[in-house]
Short mmCIF file of C-alpha atoms and ligand atoms in Angstrom, two decimals:
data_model
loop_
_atom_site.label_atom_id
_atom_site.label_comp_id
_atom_site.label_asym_id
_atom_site.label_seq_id
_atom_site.Cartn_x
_atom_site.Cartn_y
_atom_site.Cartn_z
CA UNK A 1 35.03 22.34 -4.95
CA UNK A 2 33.43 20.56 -2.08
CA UNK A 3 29.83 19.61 -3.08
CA UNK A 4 27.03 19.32 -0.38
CA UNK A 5 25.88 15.81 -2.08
CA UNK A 6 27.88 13.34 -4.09
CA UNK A 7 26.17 10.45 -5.57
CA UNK A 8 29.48 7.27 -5.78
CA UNK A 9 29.25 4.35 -7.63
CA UNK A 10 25.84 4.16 -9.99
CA UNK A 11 26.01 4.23 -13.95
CA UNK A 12 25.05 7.28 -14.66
CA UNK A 13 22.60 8.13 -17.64
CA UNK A 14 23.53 11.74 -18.43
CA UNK A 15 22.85 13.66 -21.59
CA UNK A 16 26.15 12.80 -23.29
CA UNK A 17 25.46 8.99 -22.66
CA UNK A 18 25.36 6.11 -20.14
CA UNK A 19 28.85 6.13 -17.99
CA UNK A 20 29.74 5.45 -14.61
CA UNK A 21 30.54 8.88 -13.19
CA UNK A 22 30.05 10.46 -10.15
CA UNK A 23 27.54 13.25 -9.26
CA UNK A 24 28.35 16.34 -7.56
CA UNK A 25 25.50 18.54 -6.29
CA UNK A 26 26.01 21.98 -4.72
CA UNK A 27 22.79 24.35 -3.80
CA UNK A 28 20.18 21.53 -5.54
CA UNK A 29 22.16 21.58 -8.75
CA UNK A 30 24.26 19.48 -10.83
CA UNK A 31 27.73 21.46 -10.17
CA UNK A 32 30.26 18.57 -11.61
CA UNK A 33 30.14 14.99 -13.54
CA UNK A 34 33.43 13.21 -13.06
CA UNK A 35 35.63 11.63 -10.55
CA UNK A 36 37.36 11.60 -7.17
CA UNK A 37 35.12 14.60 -6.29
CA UNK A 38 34.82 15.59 -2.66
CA UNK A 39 31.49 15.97 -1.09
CA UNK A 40 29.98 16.77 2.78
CA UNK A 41 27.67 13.50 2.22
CA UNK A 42 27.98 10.59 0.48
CA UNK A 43 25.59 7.90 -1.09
CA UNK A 44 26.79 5.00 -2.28
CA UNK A 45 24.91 4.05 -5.26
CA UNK A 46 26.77 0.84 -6.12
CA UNK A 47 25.23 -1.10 -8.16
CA UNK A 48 22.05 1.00 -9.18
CA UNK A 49 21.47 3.25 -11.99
CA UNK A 50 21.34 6.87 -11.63
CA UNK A 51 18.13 8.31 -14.47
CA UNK A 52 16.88 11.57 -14.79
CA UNK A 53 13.76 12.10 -12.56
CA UNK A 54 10.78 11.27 -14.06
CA UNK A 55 8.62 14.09 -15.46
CA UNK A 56 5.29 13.15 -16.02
CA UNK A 57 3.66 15.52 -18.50
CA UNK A 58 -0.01 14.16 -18.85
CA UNK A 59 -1.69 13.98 -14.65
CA UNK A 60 -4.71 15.14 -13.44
CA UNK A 61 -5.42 16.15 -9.80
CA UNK A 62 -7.47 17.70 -7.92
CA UNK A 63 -9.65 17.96 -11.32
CA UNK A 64 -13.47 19.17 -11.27
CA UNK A 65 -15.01 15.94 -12.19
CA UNK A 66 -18.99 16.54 -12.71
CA UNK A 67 -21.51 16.55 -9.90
CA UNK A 68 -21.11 14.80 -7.01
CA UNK A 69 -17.62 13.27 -8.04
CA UNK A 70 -14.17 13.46 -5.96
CA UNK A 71 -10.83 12.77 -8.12
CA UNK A 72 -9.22 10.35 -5.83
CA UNK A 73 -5.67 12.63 -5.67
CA UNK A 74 -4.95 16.14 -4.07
CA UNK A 75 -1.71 17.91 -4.32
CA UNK A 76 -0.32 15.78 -1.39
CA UNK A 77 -1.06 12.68 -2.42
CA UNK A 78 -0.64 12.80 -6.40
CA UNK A 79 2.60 13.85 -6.02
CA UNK A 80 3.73 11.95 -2.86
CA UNK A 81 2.55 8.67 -5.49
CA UNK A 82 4.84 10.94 -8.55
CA UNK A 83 8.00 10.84 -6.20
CA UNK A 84 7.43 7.56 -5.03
CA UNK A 85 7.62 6.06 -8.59
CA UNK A 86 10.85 8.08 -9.31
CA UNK A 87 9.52 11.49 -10.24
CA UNK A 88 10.59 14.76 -10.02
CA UNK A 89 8.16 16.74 -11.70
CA UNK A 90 4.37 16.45 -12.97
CA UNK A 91 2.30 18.81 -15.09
CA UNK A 92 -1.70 18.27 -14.40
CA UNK A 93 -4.08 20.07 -16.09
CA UNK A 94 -5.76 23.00 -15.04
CA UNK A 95 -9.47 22.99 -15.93
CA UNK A 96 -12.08 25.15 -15.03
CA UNK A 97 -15.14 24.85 -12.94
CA UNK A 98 -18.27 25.93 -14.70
CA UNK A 99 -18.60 30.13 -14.30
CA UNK A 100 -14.80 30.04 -13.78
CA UNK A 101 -12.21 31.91 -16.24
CA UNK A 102 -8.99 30.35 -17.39
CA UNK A 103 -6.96 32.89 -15.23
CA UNK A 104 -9.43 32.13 -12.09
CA UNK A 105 -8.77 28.49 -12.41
CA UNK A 106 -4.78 28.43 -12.49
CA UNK A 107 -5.17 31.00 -9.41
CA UNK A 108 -7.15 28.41 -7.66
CA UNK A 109 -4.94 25.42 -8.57
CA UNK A 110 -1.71 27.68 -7.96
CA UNK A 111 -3.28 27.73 -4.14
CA UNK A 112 -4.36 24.12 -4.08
CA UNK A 113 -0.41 23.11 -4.87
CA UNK A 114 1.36 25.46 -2.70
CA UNK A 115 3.05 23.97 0.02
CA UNK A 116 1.87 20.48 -0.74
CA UNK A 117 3.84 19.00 -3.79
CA UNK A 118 6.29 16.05 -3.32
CA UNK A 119 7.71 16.63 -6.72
CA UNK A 120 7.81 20.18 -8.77
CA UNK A 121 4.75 21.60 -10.56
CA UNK A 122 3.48 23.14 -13.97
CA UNK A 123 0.39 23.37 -15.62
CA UNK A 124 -1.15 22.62 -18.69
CA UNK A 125 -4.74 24.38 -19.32
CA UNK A 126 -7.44 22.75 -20.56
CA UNK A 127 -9.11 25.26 -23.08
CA UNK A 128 -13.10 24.27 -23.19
CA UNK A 129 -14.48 27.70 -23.76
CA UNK A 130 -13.76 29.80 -26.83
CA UNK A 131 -15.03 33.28 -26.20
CA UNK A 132 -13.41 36.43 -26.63
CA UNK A 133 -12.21 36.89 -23.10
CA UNK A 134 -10.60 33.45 -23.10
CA UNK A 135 -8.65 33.66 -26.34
CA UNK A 136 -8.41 37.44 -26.58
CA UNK A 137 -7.19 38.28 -23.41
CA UNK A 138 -6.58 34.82 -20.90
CA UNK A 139 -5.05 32.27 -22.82
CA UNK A 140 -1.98 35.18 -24.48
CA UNK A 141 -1.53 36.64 -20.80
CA UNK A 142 -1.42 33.22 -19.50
CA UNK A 143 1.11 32.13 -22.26
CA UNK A 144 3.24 35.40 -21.68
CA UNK A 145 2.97 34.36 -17.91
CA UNK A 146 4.36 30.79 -18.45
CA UNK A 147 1.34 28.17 -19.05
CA UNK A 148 2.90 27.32 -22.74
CA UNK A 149 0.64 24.70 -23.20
CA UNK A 150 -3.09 23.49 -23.35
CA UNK A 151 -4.88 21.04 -23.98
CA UNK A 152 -8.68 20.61 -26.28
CA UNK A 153 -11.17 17.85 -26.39
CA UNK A 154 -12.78 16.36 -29.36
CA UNK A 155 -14.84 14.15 -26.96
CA UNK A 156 -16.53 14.19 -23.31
CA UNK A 157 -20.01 16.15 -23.68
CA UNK A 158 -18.95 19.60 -22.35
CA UNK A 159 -15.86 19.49 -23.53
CA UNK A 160 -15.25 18.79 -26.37
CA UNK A 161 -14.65 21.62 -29.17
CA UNK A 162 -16.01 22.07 -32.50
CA UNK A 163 -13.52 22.10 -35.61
CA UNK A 164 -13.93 25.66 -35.86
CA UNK A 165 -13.15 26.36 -31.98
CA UNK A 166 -10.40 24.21 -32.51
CA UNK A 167 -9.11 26.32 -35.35
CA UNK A 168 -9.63 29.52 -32.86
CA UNK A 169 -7.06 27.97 -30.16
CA UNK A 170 -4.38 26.49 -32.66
CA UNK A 171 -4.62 30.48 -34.39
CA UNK A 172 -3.91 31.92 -30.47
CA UNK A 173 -1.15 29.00 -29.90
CA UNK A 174 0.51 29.87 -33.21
CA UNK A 175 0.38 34.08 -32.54
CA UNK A 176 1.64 34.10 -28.82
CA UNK A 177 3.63 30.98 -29.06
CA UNK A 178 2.59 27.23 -27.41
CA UNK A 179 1.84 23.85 -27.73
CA UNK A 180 -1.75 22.54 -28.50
CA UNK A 181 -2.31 18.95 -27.15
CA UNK A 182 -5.50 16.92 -28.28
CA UNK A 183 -7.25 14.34 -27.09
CA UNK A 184 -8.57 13.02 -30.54
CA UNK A 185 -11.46 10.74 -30.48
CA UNK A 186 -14.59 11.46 -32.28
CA UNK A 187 -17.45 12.56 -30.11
CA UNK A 188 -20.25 12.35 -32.35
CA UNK A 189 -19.04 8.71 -33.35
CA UNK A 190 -19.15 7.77 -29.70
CA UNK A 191 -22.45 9.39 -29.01
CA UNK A 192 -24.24 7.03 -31.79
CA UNK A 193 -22.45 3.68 -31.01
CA UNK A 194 -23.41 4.84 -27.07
CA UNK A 195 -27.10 5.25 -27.67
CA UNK A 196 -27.14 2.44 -30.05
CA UNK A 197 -25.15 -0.14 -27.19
CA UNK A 198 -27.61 1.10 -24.59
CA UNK A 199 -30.74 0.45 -26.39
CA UNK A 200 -29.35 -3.20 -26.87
CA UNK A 201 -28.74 -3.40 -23.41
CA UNK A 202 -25.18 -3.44 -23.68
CA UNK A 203 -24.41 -1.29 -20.99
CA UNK A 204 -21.66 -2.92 -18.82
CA UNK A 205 -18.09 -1.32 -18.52
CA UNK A 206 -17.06 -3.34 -22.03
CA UNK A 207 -19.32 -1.40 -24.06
CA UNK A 208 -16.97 1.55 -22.99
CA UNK A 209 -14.39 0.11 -25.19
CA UNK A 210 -16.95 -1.22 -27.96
CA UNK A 211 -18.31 2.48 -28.25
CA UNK A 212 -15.03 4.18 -28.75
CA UNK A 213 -13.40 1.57 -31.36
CA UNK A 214 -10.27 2.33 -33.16
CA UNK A 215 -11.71 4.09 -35.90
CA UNK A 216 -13.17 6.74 -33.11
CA UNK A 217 -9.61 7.46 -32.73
CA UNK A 218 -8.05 7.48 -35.97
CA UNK A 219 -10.41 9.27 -37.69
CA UNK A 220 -9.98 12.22 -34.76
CA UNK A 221 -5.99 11.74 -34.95
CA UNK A 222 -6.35 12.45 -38.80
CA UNK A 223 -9.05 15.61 -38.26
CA UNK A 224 -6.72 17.26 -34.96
CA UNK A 225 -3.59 16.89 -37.92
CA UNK A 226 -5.64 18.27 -40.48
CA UNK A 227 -6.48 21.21 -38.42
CA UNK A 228 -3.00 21.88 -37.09
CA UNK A 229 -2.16 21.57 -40.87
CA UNK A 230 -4.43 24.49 -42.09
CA UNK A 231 -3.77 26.10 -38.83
CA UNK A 232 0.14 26.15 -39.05
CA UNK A 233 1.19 25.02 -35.85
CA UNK A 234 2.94 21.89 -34.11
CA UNK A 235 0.59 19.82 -31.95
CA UNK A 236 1.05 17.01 -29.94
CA UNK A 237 -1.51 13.88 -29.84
CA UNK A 238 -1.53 12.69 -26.20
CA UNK A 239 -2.66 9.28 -25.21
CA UNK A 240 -2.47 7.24 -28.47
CA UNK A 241 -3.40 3.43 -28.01
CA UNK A 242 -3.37 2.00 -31.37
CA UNK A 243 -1.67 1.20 -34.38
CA UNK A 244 -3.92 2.97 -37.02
CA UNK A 245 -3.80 6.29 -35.26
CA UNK A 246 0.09 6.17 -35.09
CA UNK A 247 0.03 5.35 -39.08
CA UNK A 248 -1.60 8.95 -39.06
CA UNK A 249 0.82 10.53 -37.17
CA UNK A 250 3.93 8.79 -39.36
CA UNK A 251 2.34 9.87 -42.39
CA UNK A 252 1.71 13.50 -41.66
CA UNK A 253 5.71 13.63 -40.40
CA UNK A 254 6.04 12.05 -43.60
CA UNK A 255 4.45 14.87 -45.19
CA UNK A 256 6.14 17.14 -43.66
CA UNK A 257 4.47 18.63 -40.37
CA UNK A 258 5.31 18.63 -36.70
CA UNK A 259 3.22 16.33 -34.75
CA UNK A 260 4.44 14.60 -31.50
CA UNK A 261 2.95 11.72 -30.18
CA UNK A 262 2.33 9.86 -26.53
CA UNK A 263 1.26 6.80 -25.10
CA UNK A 264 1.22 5.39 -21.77
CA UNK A 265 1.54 2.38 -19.89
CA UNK A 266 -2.28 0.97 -20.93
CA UNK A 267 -1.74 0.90 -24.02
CA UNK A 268 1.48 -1.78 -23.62
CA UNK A 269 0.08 -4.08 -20.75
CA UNK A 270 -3.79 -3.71 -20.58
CA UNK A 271 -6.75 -5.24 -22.94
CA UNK A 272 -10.56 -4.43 -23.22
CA UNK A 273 -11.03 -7.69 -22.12
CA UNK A 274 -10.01 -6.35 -18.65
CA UNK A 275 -13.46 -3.89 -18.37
CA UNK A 276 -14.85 -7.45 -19.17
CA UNK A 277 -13.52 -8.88 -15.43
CA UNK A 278 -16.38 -10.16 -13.83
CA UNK A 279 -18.93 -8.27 -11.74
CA UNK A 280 -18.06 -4.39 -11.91
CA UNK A 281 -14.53 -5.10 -11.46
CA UNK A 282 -14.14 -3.86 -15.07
CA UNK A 283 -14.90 -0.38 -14.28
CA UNK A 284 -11.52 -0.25 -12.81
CA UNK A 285 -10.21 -0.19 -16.69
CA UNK A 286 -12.73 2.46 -17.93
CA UNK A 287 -10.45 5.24 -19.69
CA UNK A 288 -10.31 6.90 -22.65
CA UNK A 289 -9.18 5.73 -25.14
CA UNK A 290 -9.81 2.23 -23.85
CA UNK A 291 -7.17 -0.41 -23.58
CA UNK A 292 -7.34 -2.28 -26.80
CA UNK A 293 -5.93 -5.72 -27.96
CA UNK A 294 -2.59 -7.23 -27.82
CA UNK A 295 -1.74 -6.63 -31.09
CA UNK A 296 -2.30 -3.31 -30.30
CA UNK A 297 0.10 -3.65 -27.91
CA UNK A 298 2.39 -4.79 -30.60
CA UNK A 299 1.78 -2.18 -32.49
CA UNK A 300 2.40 0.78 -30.03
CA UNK A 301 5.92 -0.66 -29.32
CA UNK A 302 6.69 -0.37 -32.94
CA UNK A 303 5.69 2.89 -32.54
CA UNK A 304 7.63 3.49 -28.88
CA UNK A 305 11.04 1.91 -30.45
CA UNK A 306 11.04 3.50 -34.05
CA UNK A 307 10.59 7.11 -32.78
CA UNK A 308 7.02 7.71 -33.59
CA UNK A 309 6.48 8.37 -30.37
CA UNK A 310 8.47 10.76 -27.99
CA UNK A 311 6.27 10.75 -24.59
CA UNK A 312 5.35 7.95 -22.34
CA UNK A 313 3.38 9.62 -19.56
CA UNK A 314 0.59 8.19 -17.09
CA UNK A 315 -2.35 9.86 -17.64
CA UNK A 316 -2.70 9.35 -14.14
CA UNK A 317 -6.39 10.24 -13.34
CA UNK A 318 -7.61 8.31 -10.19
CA UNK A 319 -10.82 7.72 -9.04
CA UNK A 320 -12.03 5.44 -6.00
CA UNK A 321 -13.23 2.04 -7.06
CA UNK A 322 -15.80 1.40 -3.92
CA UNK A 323 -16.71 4.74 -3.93
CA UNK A 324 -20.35 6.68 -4.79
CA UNK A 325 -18.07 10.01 -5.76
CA UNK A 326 -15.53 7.53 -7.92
CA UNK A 327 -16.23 4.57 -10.28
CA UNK A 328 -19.35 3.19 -8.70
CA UNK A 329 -21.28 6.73 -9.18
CA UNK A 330 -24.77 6.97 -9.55
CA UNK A 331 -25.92 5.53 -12.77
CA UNK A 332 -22.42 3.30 -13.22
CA UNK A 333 -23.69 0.19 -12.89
CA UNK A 334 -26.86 0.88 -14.79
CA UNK A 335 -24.87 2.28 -18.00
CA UNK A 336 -21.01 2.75 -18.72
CA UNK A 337 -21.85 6.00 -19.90
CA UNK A 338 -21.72 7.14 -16.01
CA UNK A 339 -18.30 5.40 -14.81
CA UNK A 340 -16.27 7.98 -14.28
CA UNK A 341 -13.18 7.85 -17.29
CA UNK A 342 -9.63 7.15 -15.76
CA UNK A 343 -7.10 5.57 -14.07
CA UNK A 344 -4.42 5.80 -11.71
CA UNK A 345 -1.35 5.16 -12.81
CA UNK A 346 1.72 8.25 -11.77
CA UNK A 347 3.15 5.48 -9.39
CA UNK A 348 3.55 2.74 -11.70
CA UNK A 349 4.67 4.32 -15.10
CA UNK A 350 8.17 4.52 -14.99
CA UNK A 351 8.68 0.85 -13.20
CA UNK A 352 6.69 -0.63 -16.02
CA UNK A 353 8.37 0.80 -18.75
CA UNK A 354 11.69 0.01 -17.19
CA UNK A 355 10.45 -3.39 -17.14
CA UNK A 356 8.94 -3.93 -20.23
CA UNK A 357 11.19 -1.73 -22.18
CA UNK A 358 14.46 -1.72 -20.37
CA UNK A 359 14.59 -5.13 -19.07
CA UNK A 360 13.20 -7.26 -22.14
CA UNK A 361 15.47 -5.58 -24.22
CA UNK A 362 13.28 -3.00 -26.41
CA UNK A 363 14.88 0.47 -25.32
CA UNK A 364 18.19 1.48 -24.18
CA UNK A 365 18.37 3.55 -20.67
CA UNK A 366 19.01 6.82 -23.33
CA UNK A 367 15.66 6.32 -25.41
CA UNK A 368 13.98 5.18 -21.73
CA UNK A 369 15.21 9.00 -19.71
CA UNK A 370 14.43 10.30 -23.88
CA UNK A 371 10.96 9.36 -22.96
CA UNK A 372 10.43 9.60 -19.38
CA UNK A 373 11.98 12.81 -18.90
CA UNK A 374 14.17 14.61 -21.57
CA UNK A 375 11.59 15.28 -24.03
CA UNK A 376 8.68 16.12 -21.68
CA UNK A 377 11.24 18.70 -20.66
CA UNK A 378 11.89 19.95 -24.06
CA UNK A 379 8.60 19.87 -25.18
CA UNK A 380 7.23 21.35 -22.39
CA UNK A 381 10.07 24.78 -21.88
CA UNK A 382 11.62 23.13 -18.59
CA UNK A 383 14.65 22.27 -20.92
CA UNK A 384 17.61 22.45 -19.90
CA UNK A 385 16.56 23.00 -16.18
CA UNK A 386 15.03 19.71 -16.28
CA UNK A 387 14.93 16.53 -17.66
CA UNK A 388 18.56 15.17 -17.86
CA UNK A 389 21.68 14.76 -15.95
CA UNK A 390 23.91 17.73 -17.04
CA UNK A 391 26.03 19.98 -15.41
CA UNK A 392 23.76 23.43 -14.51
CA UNK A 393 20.64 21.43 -14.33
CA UNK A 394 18.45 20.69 -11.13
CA UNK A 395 19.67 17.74 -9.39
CA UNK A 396 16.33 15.76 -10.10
CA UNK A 397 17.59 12.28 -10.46
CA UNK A 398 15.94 8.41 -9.33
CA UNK A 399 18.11 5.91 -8.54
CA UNK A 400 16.93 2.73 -9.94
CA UNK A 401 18.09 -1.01 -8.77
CA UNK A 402 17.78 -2.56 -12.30
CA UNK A 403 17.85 -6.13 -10.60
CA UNK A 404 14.72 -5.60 -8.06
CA UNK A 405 11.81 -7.56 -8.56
CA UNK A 406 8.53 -7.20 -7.03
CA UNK A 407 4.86 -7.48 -8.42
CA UNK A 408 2.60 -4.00 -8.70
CA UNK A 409 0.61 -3.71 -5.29
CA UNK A 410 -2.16 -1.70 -4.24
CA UNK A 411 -0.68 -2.00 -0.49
CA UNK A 412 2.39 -0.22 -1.81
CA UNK A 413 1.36 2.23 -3.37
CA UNK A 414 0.81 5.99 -2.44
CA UNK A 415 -2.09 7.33 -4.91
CA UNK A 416 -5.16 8.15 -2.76
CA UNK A 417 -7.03 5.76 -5.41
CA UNK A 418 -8.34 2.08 -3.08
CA UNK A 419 -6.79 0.02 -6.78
CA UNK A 420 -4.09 0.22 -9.05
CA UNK A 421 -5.21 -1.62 -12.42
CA UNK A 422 -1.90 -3.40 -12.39
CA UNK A 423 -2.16 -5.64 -9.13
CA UNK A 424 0.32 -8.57 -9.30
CA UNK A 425 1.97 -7.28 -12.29
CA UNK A 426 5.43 -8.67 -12.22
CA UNK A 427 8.06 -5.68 -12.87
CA UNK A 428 11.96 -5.47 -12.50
CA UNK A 429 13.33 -2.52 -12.08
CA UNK A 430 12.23 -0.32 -9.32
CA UNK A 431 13.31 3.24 -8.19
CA UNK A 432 14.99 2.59 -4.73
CA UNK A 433 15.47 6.42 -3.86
CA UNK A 434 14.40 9.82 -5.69
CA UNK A 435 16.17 13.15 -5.37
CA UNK A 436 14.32 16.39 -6.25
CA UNK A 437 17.00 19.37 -6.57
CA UNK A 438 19.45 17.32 -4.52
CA UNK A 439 17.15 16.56 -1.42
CA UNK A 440 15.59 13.00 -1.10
CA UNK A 441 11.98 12.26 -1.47
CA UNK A 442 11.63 9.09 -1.65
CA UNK A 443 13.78 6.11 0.01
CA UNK A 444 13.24 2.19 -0.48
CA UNK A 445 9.77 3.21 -1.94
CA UNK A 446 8.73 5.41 1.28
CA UNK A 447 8.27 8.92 0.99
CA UNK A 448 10.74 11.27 3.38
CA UNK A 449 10.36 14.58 3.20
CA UNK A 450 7.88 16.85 3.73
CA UNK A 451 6.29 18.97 0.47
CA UNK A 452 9.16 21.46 -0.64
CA UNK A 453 8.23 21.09 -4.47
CA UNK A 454 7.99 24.52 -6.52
CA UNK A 455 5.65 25.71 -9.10
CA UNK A 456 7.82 25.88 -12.89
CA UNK A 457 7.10 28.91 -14.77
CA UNK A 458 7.87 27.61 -18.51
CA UNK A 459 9.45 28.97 -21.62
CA UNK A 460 7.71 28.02 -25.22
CA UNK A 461 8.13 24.84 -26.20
CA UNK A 462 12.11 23.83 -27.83
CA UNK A 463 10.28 23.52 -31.32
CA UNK A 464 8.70 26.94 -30.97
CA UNK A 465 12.09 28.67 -29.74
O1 URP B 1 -9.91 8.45 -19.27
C1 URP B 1 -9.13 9.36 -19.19
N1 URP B 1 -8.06 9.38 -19.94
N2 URP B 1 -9.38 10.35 -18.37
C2 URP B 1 -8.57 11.47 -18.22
C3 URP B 1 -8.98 12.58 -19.08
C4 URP B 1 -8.29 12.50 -20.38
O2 URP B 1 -8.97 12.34 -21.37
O3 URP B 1 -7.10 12.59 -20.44
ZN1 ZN B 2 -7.55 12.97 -22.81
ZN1 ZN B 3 -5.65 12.74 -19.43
#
């Protein structure tokens, strides 16, 4: 067979192992793994690694944000940022405006995408409501229809969902079929240590991380089990930053249930002493849950390298830093409570993990695609069209130069955030070029092609199948 593309030279981290191979790629899929295979173009990939293109599972973009506040990434530019840093596919979250139904909202987002992704698209929904049109009838037409996922709140006023509506969307996610993620931090917690901080006078961007301590989060991570528990149904517990909510996690698999786990790249490299930088610089840190300690840091890599968890994603959600409609909103600098909560971060996640995983010896280039890619895949029904280097799959691969070293800069970066929370962090390991189904999208960190990416319709999760 002649292929169209044949990638010559790079180690090649398929799903049967790390091997230097070469890759054939006919019609924007994987048609043959071997050697001495004949191909209309070459690249020579001597020297680099060939990975599965990143799929980041946890982005928001385009997101309604409150009054009078812009989310710093569209279509264009969140995934132009996702391709850049070696990505081939993201899933943001689709969340309603206020008066809008669940089915209204993906319609709008569908539109917002078309025609301008850099990488391939699917959507989680974010389920705030919990009336009888949005469980009866939305959410199981929208899971028949593909959208095998969604995510509920225990915090943010507006929101966040009561046990009982929490109970109500596990019981539609275990009839029709899908994943339930949760944010799990206690809202009423947060709401007392808030009021109490601001009638100190505590009110700079620290007290964002002193008001949502660890036991904020534990306590939640325990409560979302609990509830999947009585509900019946596998859930996943995105973001996790700390060692005391991963303890609840290992003990309910201990017990028994399904619960899967993330973390991202804050929780590994940042502090709460960084919303403590000088000035209002430290509103550039202000997410939820906040970056904690180092030991915390210590403690999520136990939890990275010992399987707890099986996602690293971004949680890219960027807002402007010198910006009215981003961090320094009305209010902001008068109270945390108004900073708008996230960072940017799509770019950067899979070049930090490389580098503090890969590079200082914690994870092996399997467990590093396992977490970048492969199990976002699985977990998410895009497995096996996605997420590894197999024959049959979409040729969705980054080629990495393992030996590259540059610090994290703002100038470099594609996001349509003005920061990146990680300036002059030193990483090695870089994508150098990004294929999505076989056609380049990013070279030597630029992006080259013009939007071809394609919305995903998903099956039900592997664990649900
Ligand atoms: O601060 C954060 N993480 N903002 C994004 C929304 C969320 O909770 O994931
Ligand atoms: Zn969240
Ligand atoms: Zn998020």
């Amino acid at each position: 067979m002649t292929h169209d593309l044949l990638i010559k030279g790079a180690r090649v981290v398929s799903a049967s192992g790390t091997t230097h191979c070469e890759i054939g790629i006919k019609g924007g899929v994987i048609a043959t793994l071997g050697h001495d295979l004949a191909g209309t173009e070459v690249i020579d990939a001597t020297g680099l690694i060939a990975l599965p293109g990143g799929i980041d599972n946890h982005v928001h973009i385009s997101q309604p944000s409150g009054p009078g506040i812009v989310m710093a990434d569209d279509f264009t530019s969140g995934t132009r940022a996702a391709a850049c840093g070696g990505n081939t596919t993201v899933l943001p979250f689709c969340l309603p405006e206020d008066g809008q139904t669940l089915r209204e909202a993906v319609a709008a987002y569908r539109a917002k995408a078309e025609g301008n992704c850099l990488t391939d698209v699917a959507f989680h929904l974010i389920v705030k409501e919990t009336d009888p049109v949005t469980l009866g009838q939305d959410l199981p037409a929208l899971i028949e229809a593909g959208y095998t996922s969604f995510k509920v709140f225990m915090t943010y006023q507006g929101l966040a969902l009561s046990d009982r509506q929490i109970l109500e969307v596990m019981s539609v996610a275990k009839t029709h079929g899908a994943m339930v993620m949760v944010h799990a931090e206690n809202e009423d917690a947060i709401e007392f240590l808030r009021d109490r901080a601001e009638r100190s006078g505590d009110t700079g961007p620290y007290h964002h991380a002193t008001t949502r301590p660890v036991p904020v989060e534990r306590e939640a991570t325990h409560r979302a089990i609990s509830l999947a528990e009585i509900a019946g149904v596998p859930l996943t517990i995105v973001h996790v930053s700390n060692g005391e909510a991963t303890e609840e996690i290992m003990r309910a698999r201990q017990r028994g249930l399904t619960v899967f786990a993330e973390t991202c790249p804050q929780y590994i490299t940042l502090t709460a002493d960084d919303l403590d930088r000088d000035g209002f610089e430290g509103a550039k840190y202000v997410c939820s849950p906040p970056p904690r300690t180092r030991d915390e840091w210590d403690n999520i890599w136990r939890g990275i390298e010992t399987g707890v968890f099986d996602l690293f994603s971004s949680d890219h959600c960027p807002f402007r830093f010198v910006d009215t409609a981003g961090k320094d909103a009305p209010g902001a600098r008068q109270s945390f409570r108004n900073i708008p909560n996230g960072i940017p971060g799509v770019e950067t996640r899979l070049p930090i993990l490389f580098s503090e995983g890969v590079v200082k010896g914690r994870l092996s280039l399997d467990r590093f695609a396992a977490l970048t890619a492969t199990n976002h895949a699985r977990l998410y029904g895009l497995y096996p069209r996605k997420g590894a280097i197999m024959v049959g799959a979409d040729a969705d691969i980054a080629l990495w130069d393992p030996t590259l070293t540059k610090p994290i800069r703002q100038v470099d970066l594609h996001h349509g955030s003005d920061y990146t929370p990680w300036e002059g962090f030193e990483v090695t390991g870089w994508p150098v070029r990004t294929l999505l189904r076989g056609v380049t999208t990013m070279k030597d960190g630029a992006p080259v092609a013009t939007p071809f990416g394609q919305h995903l319709s998903r099956e039900a999760p592997d664990v649900l199948r």
